[in-house]
Amino acid sequence: MNLRDFLLMAVVHVRGTAVVVFMLVILHECCNVRASPSSRGYSEAASPTSQMDIFMPGVVPLKHDQYFCTGKQVTLDTNLYITMLKAHAKMEDAHHMLLFGCEVPGSRQAVWGCEFLGKVCKTGLKIIYAWARNAPPTTLPHDVGFRIGAGTGINHLVLQVHYAHPFPASKTDYSGINLSITSLTQKYLAGIFILAAAPYFEIPGKKSKVHIDVECQVNIPKTIYPFAYRVHTHTLGTVVTGYRVKNGVWTLLGKGNPQWPQAFYPMDQAYAVNDEDFLAARCTYDSTDRERVTKIGSTANDEMCNFYIMYYTDAQGGQAYGECSNYIQELTDHFPMDSDVPLPPNPLLDELHEAGHDGAIESNDDLVPVPKIVEEWPASALHLGDVGGIAVDGRQSVHVFHRSHRMWNKLTFDERYNLQNSYRKPIDGDTVVTLDSGTGSIVSQWGANLFYMPHGITIDTHGNVWLTDVGSHQVYKFPAGGAAQPLLTLGVHFEPGRDAQHFCQPSDVAVHSSGEFYVADGYCNSRIMKFAADGSLITQWPVAVPERINPVIHSITLAEDKGLICAVVRMKTLINCYNLDGSFVQTIQHDEFKPQLFAIEYSSNFGGVLYAVNGNPSLQSGVQLQGFTINITTGEILNTWKPLAKPFQIPHDLAISPDGSTVFVAELKNSNIYKFQAESTKHQSVRKDAPVDTAAHKNNVVQGVAIPIASQTHTAKVHTINNTTKLRANLETDNVKEADSHQGAAGDMSASMIIMALLAVPVLLMIIITVFIRLKRQGRLNGIQSWMTGYQPPSDKFNLGNILNRHHGFDRVSTEESDHEIDPLRDSDSDVDEYTSPVTKA
């Protein structure tokens, strides 16, 4: 038997990952043998590879938690396969990077803001790769690749980079990813499956151990074969573990320290995951040094819980992407006892972490300030009619649009929304009042004999005044300070309609800095219309289909920095947000908004928040009227606020000062204008969304959910999403198997030490043989001592001696460019007889 045959036989019978890796190295060096996902055969033909770079084009993040995207189109003529991904970034610059495949990208611009997943891709979003914390490159096993191009739905590659902190103006960023791409058909299809915690979880402060769990039952037509994993949390995470649960038996897939470089690390062997198996992940956090509650989100002040699984499957019919954000109580109750035990220290990985610590903001005061009522404002009583709208200009002056002596009642319009003849004389009193924001005193008035039933008012960045009149069914643009005639008039006088030239009781206007503007054609048509600066219609879309109770689109606001237009559907007490082209992004809805939600206004301060106010026009008893501060990205209510001595009665509109320090609320009746001052105006971030797909987020609705925290176990709790009878039966009928699996997962330290000692002998022998063969071939036997003591793998980030044993760290997938790509999967005598499919995403 020659050396080649001996070593091949040894590989077949040895189970230890470290030993197999060293034997494969020897086979490569002495016998020109390469590993592949299957020992049953592989193609030795060299792949015609090319390189693709996707880098940021010199961006300058100017605020905390800013997201930028850039993309490249993929050829649609053929299939291509990504076989290697190498990040070029530093964690002190880029908090993390994600590479997505898109059918249609979020934008065709060179770079665009993309904190929402809906802005990364318009359609067909699939995650391909994730990088954080100075992780090394990733090379896939032989004959495995991410398929892109013709027929895959991946027509574009989009890089998303999250910048945790702003840059100085003189610094630009060119972070990105280099890809190796081949046109040679790969035998196996690579995929990503992510288990990601939904944003209902909370981590209480001052706890040494808090769990967040994610579990789901996979629904796949074919088997998938995970071969690598990656963990991700923010600063509180101590350990993340992932499992396959089959017939009640728990099998560890991977265990990682999220504070170490967040690479993809190989699993010990291929573990088949079949249809109806369960996948589970547990993230453990230490919040001992933090007073405040921490929520799941995507800013540096929030936390995440992600367990990525990289797998391969049959290229014919295999599914390449999948995700899970479910929570299953029955599985949470049966996690192995050692699931939250941190990994032992690894000096090399700990050093890499300390060298690149990104210093997330940890101040206990990092909360969006609560607006507090300013008493004795205005200084003297205002004598106004029913107030339709309120706005603040760039000079902090307050503008109120009111109806003077006119009132809107059931007799004002006929059944076709026509203004009755008795109201077709313009209001003879001034209807636009300008107030000093400091004292509340009247500075100027205008608008007599121009309007019939005032409603909405907006001040654009040039000081122009935009007004809607539900009586005349028209929208007007006036210069700053008013005038006898408008600069622009839209709609047909006294003619309601639903075509491009008509409005039907338009309620509000939002103006973009480009001059484009949006009109809420709100009471009859329930639509948003987008116009060019000259008044020509660009597009329109319905916000809600009219029902028996008309879903009035009562208020709109523009979040220009996020590329969103948001609208209040009054009677349905919800907020719909859209991209500026009208494509839907999300719905925000909370029980606290009831009985009706009247107005919203956006402020780009504090990371981007919506201010809203509810109302009670039917004067129901027991209703709480208040203002809301809402995270525009997650939909979370950050705080509520209301007057103290004189409660809200019929709030109708609100306005925010440009610096976000002051909120003004106007009531429909009684001439009541309220001023609220923020407690603090320093910049603080609020969290953004994480990818979720749960029952509570069905149809993109962000629901308000109470989150009970079990203090006795310090486990973050949420409502159970999946209650599976089959799962319960598995857990109840396989107690013995489960107990055995727990013992296996926990392991016995003494046995591990004995096994490691036994394995050390063949490992050392294999190293000596490898060294001997290489030096003999190179004719450098006289330099063996220095070569051995100075050996390092091609990567400058790891020494194999530090990560031979999973219990002393966790292994990364080898990702250096090399002529001997080692397959991290067990190569022979495995239960993996064919490689087939899954689903995935991140």
XYZ file of N, CA, C and O in Angstrom, residues 305-363:
236
model
N -29.899 39.180 17.255
C -29.676 37.754 17.498
C -29.823 37.044 16.167
O -30.934 36.762 15.726
N -28.692 36.777 15.510
C -28.699 36.145 14.190
C -27.793 34.924 14.197
O -26.656 34.996 14.672
N -28.292 33.820 13.665
C -27.481 32.622 13.435
C -27.621 32.274 11.953
O -28.687 31.875 11.501
N -26.531 32.473 11.203
C -26.521 32.217 9.770
C -26.041 30.783 9.521
O -25.054 30.346 10.110
N -26.713 30.095 8.633
C -26.299 28.759 8.219
C -25.971 28.805 6.733
O -26.825 29.152 5.911
N -24.739 28.469 6.390
C -24.361 28.323 4.991
C -24.407 26.843 4.648
O -23.850 26.013 5.371
N -25.072 26.502 3.570
C -25.276 25.095 3.240
C -25.128 24.887 1.744
O -25.036 25.837 0.958
N -25.103 23.625 1.351
C -25.180 23.316 -0.068
C -26.291 22.310 -0.282
O -26.743 21.620 0.633
N -26.744 22.229 -1.513
C -27.868 21.385 -1.863
C -27.762 21.038 -3.337
O -26.917 21.587 -4.057
N -28.594 20.137 -3.756
C -28.599 19.727 -5.153
C -28.871 20.939 -6.039
O -29.833 21.672 -5.828
N -28.013 21.154 -7.025
C -28.193 22.297 -7.914
C -29.458 22.167 -8.748
O -29.985 23.166 -9.238
N -29.938 20.955 -8.918
C -31.167 20.736 -9.674
C -32.351 20.729 -8.716
O -32.596 19.755 -8.022
N -33.043 21.834 -8.651
C -34.240 21.905 -7.820
C -33.992 22.376 -6.408
O -34.940 22.527 -5.639
N -32.749 22.603 -6.045
C -32.467 23.055 -4.699
C -32.888 24.494 -4.481
O -32.801 25.320 -5.385
N -33.334 24.809 -3.285
C -33.721 26.175 -2.938
C -32.559 26.852 -2.230
O -31.905 26.249 -1.380
N -32.335 28.104 -2.574
C -31.093 28.748 -2.166
C -31.225 29.722 -1.001
O -30.206 30.198 -0.525
N -32.419 30.026 -0.524
C -32.542 31.052 0.502
C -33.695 30.739 1.447
O -34.708 30.187 1.036
N -33.539 31.113 2.684
C -34.602 30.917 3.658
C -34.342 31.707 4.922
O -33.211 32.108 5.201
N -35.386 31.914 5.691
C -35.251 32.678 6.929
C -36.304 32.258 7.921
O -37.315 31.648 7.568
N -36.051 32.606 9.179
C -36.975 32.249 10.247
C -36.830 33.261 11.365
O -35.707 33.617 11.750
N -37.967 33.741 11.897
C -37.952 34.636 13.061
C -38.968 34.179 14.100
O -39.398 34.966 14.933
N -39.339 32.938 14.041
C -40.381 32.439 14.932
C -39.858 32.158 16.337
O -38.658 32.025 16.568
N -40.793 32.025 17.248
C -40.502 31.699 18.645
C -41.456 30.583 19.045
O -42.673 30.734 18.954
N -40.911 29.439 19.461
C -41.722 28.271 19.804
C -41.423 27.892 21.245
O -40.318 27.440 21.569
N -42.386 28.075 22.118
C -42.167 27.876 23.548
C -41.698 26.466 23.855
O -40.831 26.249 24.711
N -42.266 25.456 23.166
C -41.907 24.070 23.465
C -40.427 23.803 23.219
O -39.803 23.015 23.933
N -39.863 24.438 22.207
C -38.440 24.265 21.951
C -37.606 25.049 22.955
O -36.575 24.570 23.446
N -38.029 26.265 23.267
C -37.293 27.072 24.238
C -37.149 26.331 25.566
O -36.113 26.410 26.230
N -38.164 25.594 25.947
C -38.131 24.870 27.222
C -37.158 23.699 27.216
O -36.894 23.114 28.273
N -36.632 23.308 26.055
C -35.809 22.106 25.967
C -34.415 22.362 25.398
O -33.742 21.431 24.952
N -33.959 23.612 25.414
C -32.596 23.863 24.953
C -31.597 23.106 25.829
O -31.788 23.003 27.051
N -30.528 22.569 25.241
C -29.507 21.881 26.037
C -28.958 22.772 27.142
O -28.874 23.995 27.004
N -28.545 22.135 28.235
C -28.116 22.870 29.411
C -26.898 23.751 29.141
O -26.728 24.792 29.765
N -26.020 23.329 28.225
C -24.796 24.093 27.987
C -24.936 25.089 26.844
O -23.942 25.624 26.371
N -26.162 25.347 26.397
C -26.353 26.239 25.247
C -25.889 27.656 25.527
O -25.557 28.401 24.602
N -25.876 28.052 26.812
C -25.502 29.419 27.140
C -24.130 29.518 27.810
O -23.774 30.567 28.348
N -23.361 28.418 27.771
C -22.026 28.438 28.363
C -21.059 29.063 27.366
O -20.891 28.549 26.251
N -20.393 30.147 27.723
C -19.486 30.794 26.766
C -18.308 29.901 26.399
O -17.933 28.998 27.146
N -17.738 30.161 25.244
C -16.539 29.453 24.832
C -15.354 29.903 25.669
O -15.304 31.042 26.125
N -14.365 29.029 25.855
C -13.162 29.438 26.592
C -12.447 30.558 25.859
O -12.615 30.738 24.647
N -11.618 31.307 26.558
C -10.886 32.404 25.910
C -9.985 31.897 24.789
O -9.431 30.803 24.861
N -9.893 32.691 23.739
C -8.959 32.428 22.660
C -8.129 33.696 22.505
O -8.627 34.695 21.998
N -6.890 33.697 22.965
C -6.106 34.939 22.993
C -6.035 35.639 21.641
O -6.129 36.864 21.569
N -5.880 34.865 20.560
C -5.752 35.494 19.251
C -7.041 36.190 18.838
O -7.045 37.343 18.404
N -8.177 35.494 18.994
C -9.452 36.082 18.593
C -9.848 37.225 19.515
O -10.410 38.233 19.068
N -9.559 37.075 20.815
C -9.848 38.166 21.739
C -9.033 39.403 21.395
O -9.508 40.532 21.476
N -7.792 39.190 20.982
C -6.942 40.314 20.609
C -7.483 41.027 19.378
O -7.495 42.261 19.302
N -7.975 40.251 18.400
C -8.554 40.868 17.203
C -9.781 41.686 17.560
O -10.010 42.764 17.014
N -10.573 41.157 18.492
C -11.769 41.901 18.918
C -11.394 43.211 19.590
O -11.933 44.274 19.272
N -10.448 43.160 20.528
C -10.066 44.367 21.247
C -9.448 45.400 20.314
O -9.627 46.600 20.467
N -8.699 44.913 19.307
C -8.030 45.841 18.386
C -9.017 46.611 17.539
O -8.734 47.704 17.071
N -10.217 46.048 17.337
C -11.177 46.712 16.454
C -12.471 47.063 17.120
O -13.475 47.219 16.459
N -12.486 47.179 18.451
C -13.738 47.462 19.155
C -14.373 48.733 18.634
O -13.725 49.760 18.521
N -15.656 48.644 18.333
C -16.302 49.764 17.646
C -16.983 50.756 18.564
O -17.568 51.721 18.114
N -16.965 50.523 19.864
C -17.415 51.549 20.796
C -18.814 52.041 20.571
O -19.043 53.210 20.337
N -19.816 51.179 20.647
C -21.195 51.613 20.479
C -21.584 52.578 21.591
O -21.045 52.544 22.688
N -22.545 53.420 21.313
C -23.003 54.403 22.291
C -23.700 53.677 23.425
O -24.582 52.862 23.211
N -23.330 53.956 24.665
C -23.895 53.224 25.786
C -24.502 54.142 26.843
O -24.737 53.729 27.948
N -24.681 55.395 26.530
C -25.185 56.324 27.527
C -26.587 55.939 27.953
O -27.443 55.608 27.145
